[in-house]
Coordinates of C-alpha atoms in Angstrom, one line a residue:
Chain A
M1 CA 164.5 2.3 -60.2
S2 CA 163.3 5.3 -58.8
K3 CA 163.7 5.7 -55.2
V4 CA 161.8 7.1 -52.2
K5 CA 163.1 9.8 -50.3
T6 CA 163.8 8.6 -46.4
A7 CA 164.7 10.6 -43.2
I8 CA 166.6 8.9 -40.2
L9 CA 165.0 10.8 -37.0
G10 CA 167.4 10.2 -34.4
S11 CA 171.4 10.1 -34.4
G12 CA 172.6 8.0 -31.8
N13 CA 173.6 4.4 -32.4
I14 CA 170.5 3.0 -34.1
G15 CA 169.9 6.2 -36.4
T16 CA 173.7 5.7 -37.4
D17 CA 173.7 2.4 -38.1
L18 CA 170.7 2.8 -40.3
I19 CA 172.8 5.4 -42.5
F20 CA 174.8 2.8 -43.3
K21 CA 172.3 0.3 -44.3
L22 CA 170.3 2.8 -46.2
M23 CA 172.8 3.9 -48.4
R24 CA 173.0 0.1 -49.5
S25 CA 169.7 0.5 -50.8
D26 CA 167.9 0.2 -54.1
V27 CA 164.5 1.4 -53.6
L28 CA 165.4 4.2 -50.4
E29 CA 167.1 7.4 -50.9
L30 CA 168.8 8.6 -47.7
T31 CA 168.3 12.5 -47.8
T32 CA 168.4 13.6 -44.5
V33 CA 169.1 12.2 -40.6
I34 CA 167.3 14.6 -37.8
G35 CA 168.9 15.2 -34.5
I36 CA 169.0 17.2 -31.7
D37 CA 172.9 17.4 -31.0
S38 CA 174.8 18.9 -33.7
K39 CA 178.1 17.3 -32.4
S40 CA 176.7 13.8 -32.4
D41 CA 178.5 11.4 -34.5
G42 CA 175.4 10.6 -36.8
L43 CA 174.8 14.1 -37.7
R44 CA 178.8 14.6 -38.1
R45 CA 178.8 11.5 -40.5
A46 CA 175.7 12.6 -42.3
K47 CA 177.1 16.3 -43.1
E48 CA 180.3 14.4 -44.3
M49 CA 178.3 12.2 -46.6
G50 CA 176.5 15.2 -48.1
L51 CA 173.1 14.5 -46.4
V52 CA 171.0 17.1 -45.3
A53 CA 171.7 17.2 -41.1
I54 CA 169.2 18.8 -39.3
D55 CA 170.0 19.6 -35.7
N56 CA 166.8 21.1 -34.3
G57 CA 165.0 18.0 -34.2
I58 CA 161.4 17.3 -35.7
K59 CA 160.7 21.3 -36.1
G60 CA 163.5 21.5 -38.3
F61 CA 162.2 18.7 -40.4
L62 CA 158.6 19.9 -40.7
E63 CA 159.8 23.0 -41.9
R64 CA 161.3 21.1 -44.7
P65 CA 158.8 18.4 -45.4
E66 CA 159.6 17.6 -49.2
L67 CA 162.9 16.2 -48.0
A68 CA 161.3 12.5 -47.1
D69 CA 158.1 10.5 -47.6
I70 CA 159.5 7.6 -45.3
V71 CA 160.5 8.8 -41.7
M72 CA 162.4 6.2 -39.3
D73 CA 162.1 7.0 -35.8
A74 CA 165.0 5.9 -33.6
T75 CA 164.7 8.6 -30.9
S76 CA 162.9 7.6 -27.8
A77 CA 159.3 6.3 -26.9
K78 CA 158.6 9.5 -25.2
A79 CA 159.7 11.8 -28.2
H80 CA 157.9 9.2 -30.6
V81 CA 154.5 10.0 -29.1
R82 CA 155.0 13.3 -30.3
H83 CA 156.7 12.6 -33.5
A84 CA 153.8 10.4 -34.7
K85 CA 151.1 13.2 -34.2
L86 CA 153.2 15.6 -36.0
L87 CA 154.3 13.2 -38.8
K88 CA 151.0 11.8 -39.3
E89 CA 149.7 15.6 -39.8
A90 CA 152.2 16.0 -42.6
G91 CA 151.2 12.8 -44.5
K92 CA 154.5 10.8 -43.7
Q93 CA 154.6 7.3 -43.8
V94 CA 156.9 6.1 -40.2
L95 CA 158.3 3.4 -39.0
D96 CA 158.8 3.2 -35.1
L97 CA 161.9 1.4 -33.9
T98 CA 161.1 2.7 -29.9
P99 CA 158.8 0.8 -27.6
A100 CA 155.9 3.9 -28.3
A101 CA 154.1 1.4 -30.4
R102 CA 151.4 3.7 -31.3
G103 CA 150.8 1.9 -34.6
P104 CA 150.4 -2.1 -35.3
F105 CA 153.5 -4.4 -34.5
V106 CA 155.4 -5.6 -38.0
C107 CA 157.7 -8.4 -38.3
P108 CA 158.7 -8.1 -41.8
S109 CA 158.7 -12.0 -42.3
V110 CA 155.1 -12.5 -40.5
N111 CA 152.8 -9.6 -41.3
L112 CA 154.1 -6.9 -43.3
S113 CA 151.8 -7.1 -46.3
D114 CA 148.7 -6.6 -44.0
H115 CA 150.3 -3.1 -43.1
L116 CA 151.5 -1.6 -46.6
D117 CA 149.4 1.5 -46.4
A118 CA 149.7 2.1 -42.6
P119 CA 150.8 5.5 -41.5
N120 CA 152.8 4.3 -38.5
I121 CA 154.1 0.6 -37.7
N122 CA 156.0 -0.4 -34.8
M123 CA 159.1 -2.6 -34.9
I124 CA 158.3 -4.3 -31.6
T125 CA 161.6 -5.3 -29.7
C126 CA 164.7 -6.9 -31.1
G127 CA 163.5 -10.4 -29.2
G128 CA 160.6 -10.2 -30.9
Q129 CA 162.3 -9.9 -34.2
A130 CA 164.4 -12.4 -33.7
T131 CA 161.9 -15.1 -32.1
I132 CA 158.1 -14.2 -33.7
P133 CA 159.1 -15.6 -37.2
I134 CA 159.9 -18.8 -35.4
V135 CA 156.7 -18.9 -33.2
H136 CA 154.5 -17.9 -36.6
A137 CA 156.3 -20.9 -38.5
V138 CA 155.7 -23.3 -36.0
N139 CA 152.1 -22.0 -35.5
R140 CA 151.3 -22.2 -39.3
V141 CA 151.9 -25.9 -39.4
A142 CA 150.7 -27.0 -35.8
P143 CA 148.7 -24.4 -33.4
V144 CA 150.8 -23.1 -30.7
E145 CA 149.2 -23.2 -27.3
Y146 CA 152.1 -21.5 -25.3
A147 CA 155.2 -19.8 -26.6
E148 CA 158.0 -18.7 -24.4
I149 CA 161.4 -16.8 -25.7
V150 CA 164.6 -16.1 -23.8
A151 CA 166.6 -13.0 -25.5
T152 CA 170.2 -13.3 -24.1
I153 CA 172.2 -10.0 -25.4
S154 CA 175.6 -8.8 -24.1
S155 CA 175.7 -6.2 -21.4
R156 CA 177.5 -3.6 -23.6
S157 CA 174.7 -3.4 -26.2
A158 CA 171.8 -2.8 -23.9
G159 CA 171.1 1.2 -23.7
P160 CA 170.1 2.8 -20.7
G161 CA 166.5 3.2 -22.2
T162 CA 166.0 -0.9 -22.4
R163 CA 167.5 -1.0 -18.8
E164 CA 165.4 1.7 -17.1
N165 CA 162.4 -0.1 -18.4
I166 CA 162.9 -3.5 -18.9
D167 CA 158.9 -4.8 -18.3
E168 CA 158.5 -2.8 -21.6
F169 CA 160.8 -5.6 -23.4
T170 CA 159.5 -8.6 -21.6
L171 CA 155.5 -7.4 -22.1
T172 CA 155.8 -5.8 -25.3
T173 CA 157.3 -8.7 -26.7
A174 CA 155.1 -11.3 -24.8
N175 CA 152.1 -9.4 -26.2
A176 CA 153.6 -9.6 -29.8
I177 CA 154.2 -13.2 -29.6
E178 CA 150.2 -13.6 -29.2
Q179 CA 149.0 -11.3 -31.6
I180 CA 151.8 -11.7 -34.4
G181 CA 153.2 -15.1 -33.5
G182 CA 149.9 -16.3 -32.9
A183 CA 150.2 -18.4 -29.7
K184 CA 147.5 -18.6 -27.6
R185 CA 149.9 -17.5 -24.7
G186 CA 153.1 -15.9 -24.6
K187 CA 156.2 -15.3 -22.3
A188 CA 159.4 -13.3 -22.5
I189 CA 162.2 -13.4 -20.7
I190 CA 165.3 -11.2 -21.3
I191 CA 168.7 -11.8 -19.8
L192 CA 172.0 -9.6 -19.8
N193 CA 175.5 -11.1 -20.0
P194 CA 178.5 -9.0 -19.1
A195 CA 180.9 -11.5 -20.2
E196 CA 184.0 -10.4 -22.0
P197 CA 184.6 -10.0 -25.1
P198 CA 180.8 -9.5 -25.5
I199 CA 178.7 -12.2 -26.2
M200 CA 176.4 -12.7 -29.6
M201 CA 172.8 -12.3 -29.3
R202 CA 171.1 -15.5 -28.3
D203 CA 167.5 -16.1 -28.4
T204 CA 165.7 -19.4 -27.4
V205 CA 162.5 -20.4 -28.7
Y206 CA 160.1 -23.1 -26.7
A207 CA 156.8 -23.7 -28.4
E208 CA 153.8 -25.9 -27.1
V209 CA 151.6 -27.1 -29.6
A210 CA 148.2 -28.4 -29.4
E211 CA 147.9 -32.3 -28.1
G212 CA 148.4 -34.7 -30.9
T213 CA 149.3 -32.0 -33.5
M214 CA 153.1 -31.9 -33.7
D215 CA 154.4 -33.3 -37.0
E216 CA 158.3 -33.0 -36.1
D217 CA 159.2 -33.2 -39.8
K218 CA 156.6 -30.5 -41.0
V219 CA 157.6 -28.2 -38.0
A220 CA 161.2 -28.5 -38.8
A221 CA 160.9 -27.8 -42.3
S222 CA 158.7 -24.6 -41.7
I223 CA 161.1 -23.4 -39.2
Q224 CA 163.9 -23.6 -41.9
E225 CA 162.0 -22.1 -44.6
M226 CA 161.6 -19.5 -42.3
V227 CA 164.8 -19.1 -40.9
R228 CA 165.8 -18.5 -44.6
E229 CA 163.1 -16.0 -45.1
V230 CA 164.5 -13.9 -42.1
Q231 CA 168.3 -14.4 -43.3
S232 CA 167.0 -12.6 -46.6
Y233 CA 167.1 -9.5 -44.8
V234 CA 169.3 -10.1 -41.7
S235 CA 172.4 -11.7 -42.7
G236 CA 173.5 -13.0 -39.4
Y237 CA 170.5 -14.6 -38.3
R238 CA 171.0 -18.5 -37.6
M239 CA 169.8 -21.7 -35.6
R240 CA 172.6 -23.0 -33.3
T241 CA 171.5 -26.2 -33.8
E242 CA 168.6 -28.3 -35.1
P243 CA 165.1 -28.1 -33.2
I244 CA 164.8 -30.1 -30.3
F245 CA 161.4 -31.9 -30.3
D246 CA 160.1 -33.4 -27.2
G247 CA 156.6 -34.7 -27.1
N248 CA 154.5 -31.8 -28.1
R249 CA 157.1 -29.2 -27.7
V250 CA 159.7 -27.8 -29.7
T251 CA 163.0 -25.8 -28.9
V252 CA 165.0 -23.8 -31.0
F253 CA 168.3 -22.1 -30.4
L254 CA 169.1 -19.1 -32.2
E255 CA 171.9 -16.5 -32.8
V256 CA 172.1 -13.2 -34.3
E257 CA 175.6 -11.8 -35.6
G258 CA 175.1 -8.1 -36.3
A259 CA 176.3 -7.0 -39.7
G260 CA 178.7 -4.7 -38.4
D261 CA 178.1 -1.7 -40.0
Y262 CA 178.2 1.0 -37.5
L263 CA 177.4 -1.0 -34.1
P264 CA 179.7 -3.9 -33.5
K265 CA 179.2 -7.4 -34.7
Y266 CA 177.8 -8.7 -31.1
S267 CA 175.2 -6.2 -31.0
G268 CA 173.0 -8.6 -33.1
N269 CA 170.1 -7.2 -31.0
L270 CA 170.7 -3.9 -32.5
D271 CA 171.2 -5.1 -36.1
I272 CA 168.3 -7.3 -36.3
M273 CA 166.2 -4.3 -35.4
T274 CA 167.4 -1.8 -38.0
A275 CA 167.8 -4.4 -40.4
A276 CA 163.9 -5.3 -40.2
A277 CA 163.4 -1.9 -40.0
V278 CA 165.0 -1.4 -43.7
K279 CA 163.2 -4.1 -45.1
V280 CA 159.9 -2.8 -44.0
A281 CA 161.0 0.7 -45.1
E282 CA 161.9 -1.0 -48.6
E283 CA 158.8 -2.5 -48.9
F284 CA 156.9 0.7 -48.2
A285 CA 158.6 2.1 -50.9
K286 CA 157.7 -0.5 -53.3
N287 CA 154.5 0.0 -52.5
Q288 CA 154.4 3.9 -52.7
L289 CA 156.2 3.7 -56.2
A290 CA 153.5 1.1 -57.4
Q291 CA 150.7 3.4 -56.2
R292 CA 152.3 6.7 -58.0
E293 CA 152.3 4.3 -61.4
G294 CA 148.9 3.7 -60.6
V295 CA 148.2 7.1 -60.2
K296 CA 150.2 8.0 -63.7
Q297 CA 148.1 5.6 -65.5
Chain B
M1 CA 155.5 -9.5 20.1
N2 CA 158.8 -7.3 20.5
T3 CA 161.4 -9.2 20.2
K4 CA 165.1 -8.1 20.6
R5 CA 167.4 -9.0 17.2
D6 CA 170.6 -8.5 16.7
L7 CA 170.7 -9.5 13.2
Y8 CA 167.5 -10.3 10.9
I9 CA 167.2 -13.9 9.2
T10 CA 165.3 -14.3 6.1
E11 CA 164.8 -18.2 5.9
V12 CA 164.6 -18.8 2.0
A13 CA 163.9 -22.6 1.7
L14 CA 160.1 -21.8 0.4
R15 CA 162.0 -19.7 -2.6
D16 CA 165.3 -21.1 -3.1
G17 CA 164.5 -24.5 -2.0
S18 CA 162.0 -24.6 -4.9
H19 CA 165.2 -25.3 -7.6
A20 CA 165.9 -28.4 -5.0
V21 CA 162.2 -30.0 -5.8
A22 CA 161.9 -28.8 -9.4
H23 CA 159.2 -26.1 -8.3
Q24 CA 157.0 -28.7 -6.9
F25 CA 156.1 -27.4 -3.5
T26 CA 152.2 -27.7 -2.9
V27 CA 150.0 -25.3 -0.8
E28 CA 150.1 -27.7 2.1
Q29 CA 153.8 -27.9 2.4
V30 CA 154.1 -24.1 2.0
R31 CA 151.5 -24.0 4.7
N32 CA 153.0 -26.4 7.3
V33 CA 156.7 -24.7 6.8
A34 CA 155.4 -21.3 7.1
R35 CA 153.3 -21.8 10.1
A36 CA 156.0 -23.7 12.0
L37 CA 158.4 -21.1 11.0
D38 CA 156.3 -18.3 12.2
E39 CA 155.6 -20.2 15.3
A40 CA 160.0 -20.4 15.8
N41 CA 159.7 -16.2 15.3
V42 CA 161.6 -16.5 12.2
P43 CA 161.1 -12.5 11.3
F44 CA 161.0 -13.4 7.4
I45 CA 160.0 -16.0 5.1
E46 CA 160.4 -15.8 1.2
V47 CA 157.9 -17.8 -1.2
S48 CA 158.3 -17.3 -4.7
H49 CA 159.2 -19.7 -7.4
G50 CA 162.9 -20.5 -7.4
D51 CA 163.7 -17.8 -10.1
G52 CA 161.3 -15.5 -8.3
L53 CA 157.9 -13.9 -9.4
G54 CA 156.9 -14.8 -13.0
G55 CA 159.8 -17.9 -13.0
S56 CA 157.3 -20.7 -14.1
S57 CA 158.4 -21.2 -17.4
M58 CA 159.7 -23.8 -19.8
Q59 CA 163.1 -22.3 -19.4
F60 CA 163.1 -22.6 -15.8
G61 CA 160.8 -25.1 -14.9
R62 CA 157.1 -25.0 -14.1
S63 CA 155.8 -24.5 -10.8
L64 CA 153.2 -27.5 -9.8
F65 CA 151.2 -24.5 -7.8
D66 CA 150.6 -21.0 -9.2
E67 CA 153.1 -19.0 -7.0
F68 CA 150.5 -16.7 -5.6
E69 CA 148.5 -19.3 -4.1
L70 CA 151.3 -20.3 -2.3
I71 CA 152.1 -16.6 -1.1
E72 CA 148.7 -16.7 -0.2
A73 CA 148.8 -19.9 1.9
A74 CA 152.0 -18.5 3.5
V75 CA 150.7 -14.7 4.2
D76 CA 147.5 -16.8 5.6
V77 CA 149.4 -18.8 8.6
C78 CA 152.0 -16.1 10.0
Q79 CA 151.2 -14.3 12.9
Q80 CA 154.2 -12.4 13.0
A81 CA 156.3 -13.4 10.0
K82 CA 156.6 -11.0 7.2
I83 CA 156.5 -12.9 3.8
A84 CA 159.3 -12.2 1.2
V85 CA 159.0 -12.3 -2.4
L86 CA 162.0 -12.4 -5.0
L87 CA 162.0 -10.7 -8.1
L88 CA 164.4 -10.6 -10.9
P89 CA 164.1 -8.0 -13.6
G90 CA 163.6 -9.4 -17.1
I91 CA 161.9 -12.5 -15.6
G92 CA 159.4 -10.9 -13.5
T93 CA 157.7 -7.2 -14.2
Q94 CA 156.2 -5.0 -11.8
R95 CA 152.6 -6.6 -12.7
E96 CA 153.6 -9.8 -10.5
L97 CA 155.0 -7.7 -7.6
K98 CA 151.9 -5.4 -7.1
K99 CA 149.9 -9.1 -7.0
A100 CA 152.1 -10.1 -4.2
S101 CA 151.8 -7.0 -2.2
E102 CA 147.9 -7.0 -2.5
L103 CA 147.9 -10.6 -1.3
G104 CA 149.9 -9.7 1.9
A105 CA 153.8 -10.1 0.8
K106 CA 155.5 -7.4 3.1
M107 CA 159.1 -7.3 1.6
A108 CA 160.4 -7.3 -1.7
R109 CA 163.8 -8.7 -2.9
I110 CA 164.8 -7.2 -6.5
A111 CA 167.8 -9.5 -7.7
T112 CA 170.1 -8.7 -10.5
H113 CA 173.4 -10.1 -11.8
V114 CA 175.9 -8.3 -9.8
T115 CA 177.3 -5.9 -12.9
E116 CA 173.5 -4.9 -13.9
A117 CA 172.1 -3.1 -10.8
D118 CA 170.6 -0.6 -13.2
V119 CA 168.0 -2.6 -14.5
S120 CA 166.6 -2.3 -10.8
P121 CA 165.2 1.0 -10.2
Q122 CA 161.5 1.0 -11.6
H123 CA 161.2 -2.4 -9.1
I124 CA 162.7 -0.8 -6.3
H125 CA 160.6 2.2 -6.5
L126 CA 157.5 0.3 -6.8
A127 CA 158.4 -1.8 -3.8
K128 CA 158.7 1.5 -1.7
E129 CA 155.6 3.0 -3.1
L130 CA 153.7 -0.1 -1.8
G131 CA 155.5 0.2 1.3
M132 CA 157.2 -2.9 1.3
E133 CA 160.8 -3.3 3.1
T134 CA 163.2 -3.2 -0.2
V135 CA 166.2 -5.4 -0.8
G136 CA 168.5 -4.9 -3.5
F137 CA 170.1 -8.8 -4.3
L138 CA 173.3 -8.7 -6.2
M139 CA 173.6 -12.0 -7.5
M140 CA 176.8 -13.9 -8.7
S141 CA 178.8 -11.7 -6.5
H142 CA 181.9 -13.8 -7.0
M143 CA 182.2 -12.5 -10.8
A144 CA 182.7 -8.7 -10.1
T145 CA 185.9 -7.0 -8.2
V146 CA 185.2 -5.5 -5.1
E147 CA 184.8 -1.9 -6.6
K148 CA 182.5 -2.7 -9.0
L149 CA 180.4 -4.4 -6.2
V150 CA 180.2 -1.5 -4.2
A151 CA 179.2 0.7 -7.3
Q152 CA 176.5 -1.5 -7.9
A153 CA 175.2 -1.6 -4.4
K154 CA 175.7 2.1 -4.3
L155 CA 173.3 2.1 -7.5
M156 CA 170.7 0.1 -5.6
E157 CA 170.7 2.3 -2.6
S158 CA 170.3 5.2 -4.7
Y159 CA 166.9 3.5 -6.2
G160 CA 166.2 3.3 -2.3
A161 CA 166.8 0.2 -1.1
D162 CA 166.6 -0.5 2.5
T163 CA 169.2 -3.1 2.4
V164 CA 171.7 -4.3 -0.1
Y165 CA 172.7 -8.1 -0.3
M166 CA 175.6 -9.7 -1.6
V167 CA 174.8 -12.8 -3.1
D168 CA 176.8 -15.7 -3.4
S169 CA 175.0 -17.8 -6.0
A170 CA 177.3 -20.3 -6.9
G171 CA 178.9 -20.7 -3.5
A172 CA 181.9 -20.0 -4.9
L173 CA 183.5 -17.4 -2.9
L174 CA 185.9 -18.1 0.0
P175 CA 185.7 -16.6 3.6
H176 CA 188.7 -13.8 3.2
E177 CA 186.8 -13.1 -0.1
V178 CA 183.4 -12.1 1.8
K179 CA 185.2 -10.4 4.5
E180 CA 186.7 -8.2 1.9
R181 CA 183.3 -7.3 0.2
I182 CA 181.1 -7.1 3.3
H183 CA 183.8 -4.7 4.6
A184 CA 183.9 -2.4 1.6
L185 CA 180.2 -2.6 1.4
R186 CA 179.9 -1.3 5.2
E187 CA 182.4 1.5 4.8
S188 CA 180.3 2.4 1.6
L189 CA 177.0 2.0 2.1
D190 CA 174.5 4.1 4.8
V191 CA 171.7 1.0 4.5
H192 CA 171.6 -2.5 5.6
V193 CA 174.2 -4.9 4.1
G194 CA 173.1 -8.6 3.8
F195 CA 174.7 -11.8 3.1
H196 CA 173.1 -15.0 1.1
G197 CA 175.3 -17.9 0.8
H198 CA 175.3 -21.2 -0.9
N199 CA 177.1 -24.5 0.6
N200 CA 178.8 -25.9 -2.8
L201 CA 182.1 -25.6 -1.2
S202 CA 180.8 -26.4 2.2
L203 CA 181.6 -22.7 3.6
A204 CA 178.1 -21.3 3.8
M205 CA 178.5 -21.2 7.8
A206 CA 182.1 -19.7 7.6
N207 CA 181.3 -17.1 5.0
T208 CA 178.0 -16.1 7.1
L209 CA 180.2 -15.9 10.1
A210 CA 182.6 -13.6 8.2
A211 CA 180.1 -11.6 6.9
I212 CA 178.5 -11.3 10.3
E213 CA 182.0 -10.4 11.6
E214 CA 182.0 -7.4 9.0
G215 CA 178.8 -6.2 9.9
A216 CA 176.2 -7.8 7.8
T217 CA 173.1 -7.6 9.7
R218 CA 170.6 -9.5 7.0
I219 CA 171.5 -13.1 6.8
D220 CA 169.8 -15.6 4.6
G221 CA 169.3 -19.4 5.4
S222 CA 167.8 -22.1 4.2
I223 CA 166.2 -24.9 6.8
R224 CA 167.6 -28.3 6.3
C225 CA 169.6 -26.9 3.6
L226 CA 166.8 -26.4 1.3
G227 CA 168.0 -24.5 -1.3
A228 CA 169.7 -24.8 -4.8
G229 CA 172.9 -26.3 -5.3
A230 CA 173.9 -27.8 -1.9
G231 CA 171.5 -25.3 -0.5
N232 CA 172.4 -22.7 1.5
T233 CA 173.7 -21.6 5.3
Q234 CA 171.6 -24.2 7.1
T235 CA 169.2 -22.0 9.3
E236 CA 168.6 -24.0 12.3
V237 CA 172.5 -24.7 12.7
L238 CA 172.9 -21.0 12.0
V239 CA 170.6 -19.8 14.8
S240 CA 172.3 -22.7 17.1
V241 CA 175.8 -21.2 16.3
L242 CA 174.8 -17.7 16.6
D243 CA 173.0 -18.4 20.2
R244 CA 176.3 -19.9 21.3
M245 CA 177.9 -16.5 20.3
N246 CA 175.5 -14.6 22.0
I247 CA 174.3 -12.9 19.0
E248 CA 170.7 -12.4 19.4
T249 CA 168.3 -13.5 16.1
G250 CA 165.0 -13.5 18.1
I251 CA 164.2 -17.1 16.6
D252 CA 163.9 -20.0 19.0
V253 CA 166.6 -22.4 18.7
F254 CA 165.2 -26.0 19.7
K255 CA 161.6 -25.0 17.6
M256 CA 163.8 -24.5 14.4
M257 CA 165.6 -27.9 15.2
D258 CA 162.1 -29.8 15.8
V259 CA 160.7 -27.8 12.2
A260 CA 163.9 -28.8 10.4
E261 CA 163.5 -32.6 11.4
D262 CA 159.7 -33.1 11.6
I263 CA 158.4 -30.9 8.9
V264 CA 161.2 -30.0 6.6
A265 CA 162.9 -33.3 6.3
P266 CA 160.0 -35.6 4.7
I267 CA 159.8 -32.6 2.0
L268 CA 163.0 -33.4 0.7
Q269 CA 163.1 -36.1 -2.2
Q270 CA 166.9 -37.0 -0.7
A271 CA 169.0 -35.3 2.0
Q272 CA 170.8 -32.4 0.6
E273 CA 174.8 -33.4 0.5
I274 CA 177.5 -31.9 -1.6
T275 CA 177.5 -33.8 -4.1
R276 CA 180.2 -34.2 -7.1
D277 CA 177.8 -31.9 -9.3
S278 CA 177.1 -29.2 -6.7
L279 CA 180.8 -29.1 -5.4
V280 CA 181.7 -28.6 -9.1
M281 CA 179.5 -25.6 -9.4
G282 CA 180.9 -24.0 -6.4
Y283 CA 184.4 -24.9 -7.8
A284 CA 183.9 -23.5 -11.1
G285 CA 181.4 -20.4 -10.1
V286 CA 178.4 -21.7 -11.6
Y287 CA 174.6 -20.6 -10.6
S288 CA 173.5 -23.3 -8.3
S289 CA 170.0 -23.8 -9.7
F290 CA 171.5 -25.1 -12.5
L291 CA 172.3 -28.1 -11.0
L292 CA 168.8 -30.3 -11.7
H293 CA 168.8 -28.7 -15.2
A294 CA 172.5 -29.9 -15.7
K295 CA 171.6 -33.5 -14.3
R296 CA 168.7 -33.5 -16.8
A297 CA 170.9 -32.8 -19.7
S298 CA 173.3 -35.4 -18.9
D299 CA 170.8 -38.0 -18.9
K300 CA 168.8 -36.6 -22.2
F301 CA 172.1 -35.9 -24.0
G302 CA 174.9 -38.8 -22.5
V303 CA 177.5 -36.3 -21.5
D304 CA 178.7 -35.8 -18.2
A305 CA 177.3 -33.4 -16.0
R306 CA 180.4 -32.0 -14.5
D307 CA 181.9 -31.1 -18.1
I308 CA 178.6 -29.4 -18.9
L309 CA 179.0 -27.4 -15.6
I310 CA 182.8 -26.8 -16.5
E311 CA 182.1 -25.7 -19.6
L312 CA 179.5 -23.1 -18.3
G313 CA 181.7 -21.6 -15.8
R314 CA 184.3 -21.0 -18.6
L315 CA 181.5 -19.3 -20.8
K316 CA 180.8 -16.9 -17.7
V317 CA 177.0 -17.7 -18.2
V318 CA 175.1 -15.9 -15.7
G319 CA 171.7 -16.5 -13.5
G320 CA 168.8 -17.1 -15.8
Q321 CA 170.7 -18.8 -18.8
E322 CA 169.3 -22.0 -18.3
D323 CA 169.0 -22.3 -22.0
M324 CA 172.9 -22.4 -22.2
I325 CA 172.5 -25.8 -20.3
V326 CA 171.3 -27.6 -23.6
D327 CA 173.1 -25.9 -26.0
V328 CA 176.5 -26.8 -24.3
A329 CA 175.1 -30.1 -24.1
T330 CA 174.7 -30.4 -27.6
D331 CA 177.9 -28.8 -28.4
L332 CA 179.5 -31.3 -26.5
V333 CA 177.8 -34.3 -28.1
K334 CA 178.9 -33.0 -31.6
K335 CA 182.7 -32.4 -30.2
Q336 CA 182.5 -36.0 -28.6
K337 CA 181.3 -37.5 -32.3
Q338 CA 184.0 -35.5 -34.1
A339 CA 186.5 -36.8 -31.5
V340 CA 185.2 -40.4 -32.5
I341 CA 185.5 -39.8 -36.5
R342 CA 189.1 -38.7 -36.2

C-alpha cells in the first residue's frame, strides 16, 4: 500500500509520542520532525531513526515542502496561528493539536467524515476527545439537553501550557460538547490530582436527555458501541463501570490508560490526543490516496 | 465607617454553607443574612456556589437560585461590608469573575489544591485588574509538606495576591501543624496570611487561635457553623473569644450572637454537629464538601458512608472529585458481592 508523507511539527513530549505512533502506521510515512531545539529529545530520536530532523522550525520545512503532505502541529496555540497560515499557503493538510483552533473541531468517532478535505482541523482537548463520543452516543438515541464532563488528570501530565491557560480547556471543551457532541448546553470541569503514583486519566460524563425520551437499553447499547469504536484507535479507553441511569439522566465513568509509547501510561490524557490525531491523519491519507487514484484514472 | 480592626474576618456561611444546604439558598435568605451581617459590621461576606463561581453542576449539585442573583442581592443590602466570591480555576472561569465584579463583588478568592497554585495566575491577574482585593486560597493544606505549601504560597504572591490563605479543607490539621505552617508562611511571605478551618475534629477554634498567634490576620468563620462538613470556625463564638482576648475584629459581638440565633439557625435543616461522617472526614483527611454526596451514595448503593470516606482518603482524592464518590461506592458494592460469593 502506498503511503502519504507526514511531518511532525514540534519536538516536545507530544511530538515525540507521535513519532512512535506514526512509525507503526500503514498509510502514513513519517519523514520529518520539525523543532527549534536541536538538542531536544524528539529531534535527537528523529535523527537516530534516520528521519529528517529540522531544527530551525517552520522556516526550515518550507524550504523543503516536498518532505510531507500532512503536517501534525504539536507546538503551541500562539505558534500554530502562524504555522496555520504558512502551511495553508504551502498547500499542506494540517492537524492542530494545540488549542489555537483555526479549523473545525474533529473527534474521529463523531465527525471525521465531514472534514476529510479540510485544510486545517483542530483536535479539541484531551477531555473532549474522551467524552464527546459518549455525549454523541447518547444524543443519537435521545436528544441531550445538557451534558457535563469532568476530566481528572494527574498533575504530572498537565503541562505548563494547560496550567497557565486552564480556562481555554473548560471553554473549548464545553463548546465542542455542544457543537460536536450535540448537547443543547455543555459544561466542562477539569481537576488536577497530584497523588503519587500518578492516577490514570478519568472522565465522567453526565447527560440529561429531553423528558420522556430516555430508553435505557438503547442508550446503553449506543454507548457500548461507541466505546468499542473509540477503542479501535485508543486501546486504553474503557468504561470503569456500566452506565448509571437515574430518570432522564445517565452517568458514564471512563478511564484512559496511555499506550506507554513515549509518555508514561498514566498520561492517558496526552495519549488520547496523539492516538486520535493519528487516526485523523490516517483517514486524511486514505482520502488523499483515493483522490490521487481518481486523478490517474 | 472607620473601624479599627486587628484582623479581618470573612464570613463564609453564604458560600461554604451552601454545601450544608445542598446549594438551596434562596435570594431572601441571602438578603436577610447579608443585611444582618453588614449591620453587625462584618467586613467581608462571601457569596457563591459552595464550589465557587460556576459550581452549579451535576458534579457538585445545582444551585436553586443562580449565584449571580444571590451575589447581587447581597451587594444590594450591604452598606459597609464587601462581598467576596470564590473561584476554583478548572471549574469557574474569568467570565464569571468579570460578571461577579460587574455586580459589585469586591474581593476575589482564587482557590487551588495546595500543590497546584500555577493554575491561578490568569484569575489572580484579572481580579487585580478589576480592582478587587485578591486572595490566593490553598486548599487541602494538610496534604502537602510545609516546604511545598510555602513554595506554592509564594507563587500566588508572585502572581499578585494581596493575601494567601492556608485552607484546612478537610478539617484534618492539628494545632501544632497549623502553627508550624502559618509560622513558615509568615517568615516567607510579604503579603497577608489567612486561615480557613473546618471543625471536623472539633479543632477549628483551637487551630484558628494558633494561626492568629503566629500572625495570621485574615480569618474565615461560618456563623452557626454553617459550612461544609461539621462547619468552620463558628464566627459568633470566634468574635466573642477574640473580644475576651482584646483582639479587635470590629464586629459587634452581641449583634453577631443575635444573627446566629434569630436569622441563621432557622435556615439550617438540622443543627450542625460533629457527626460520625464529618468526624471521619477530619480523621481520614477528606474534603469536607463530600459529606452530603457520600451520604447520598451510601443510601443509593447500600454501602457504609464511612467506608466510602475512608477509601476516598486512602486514594488521596482532592477537592472537586465528587464523581469519585459514586465510583468508590460502586467498587465497594462489587467487592461486597465478591466477598459473598467466596
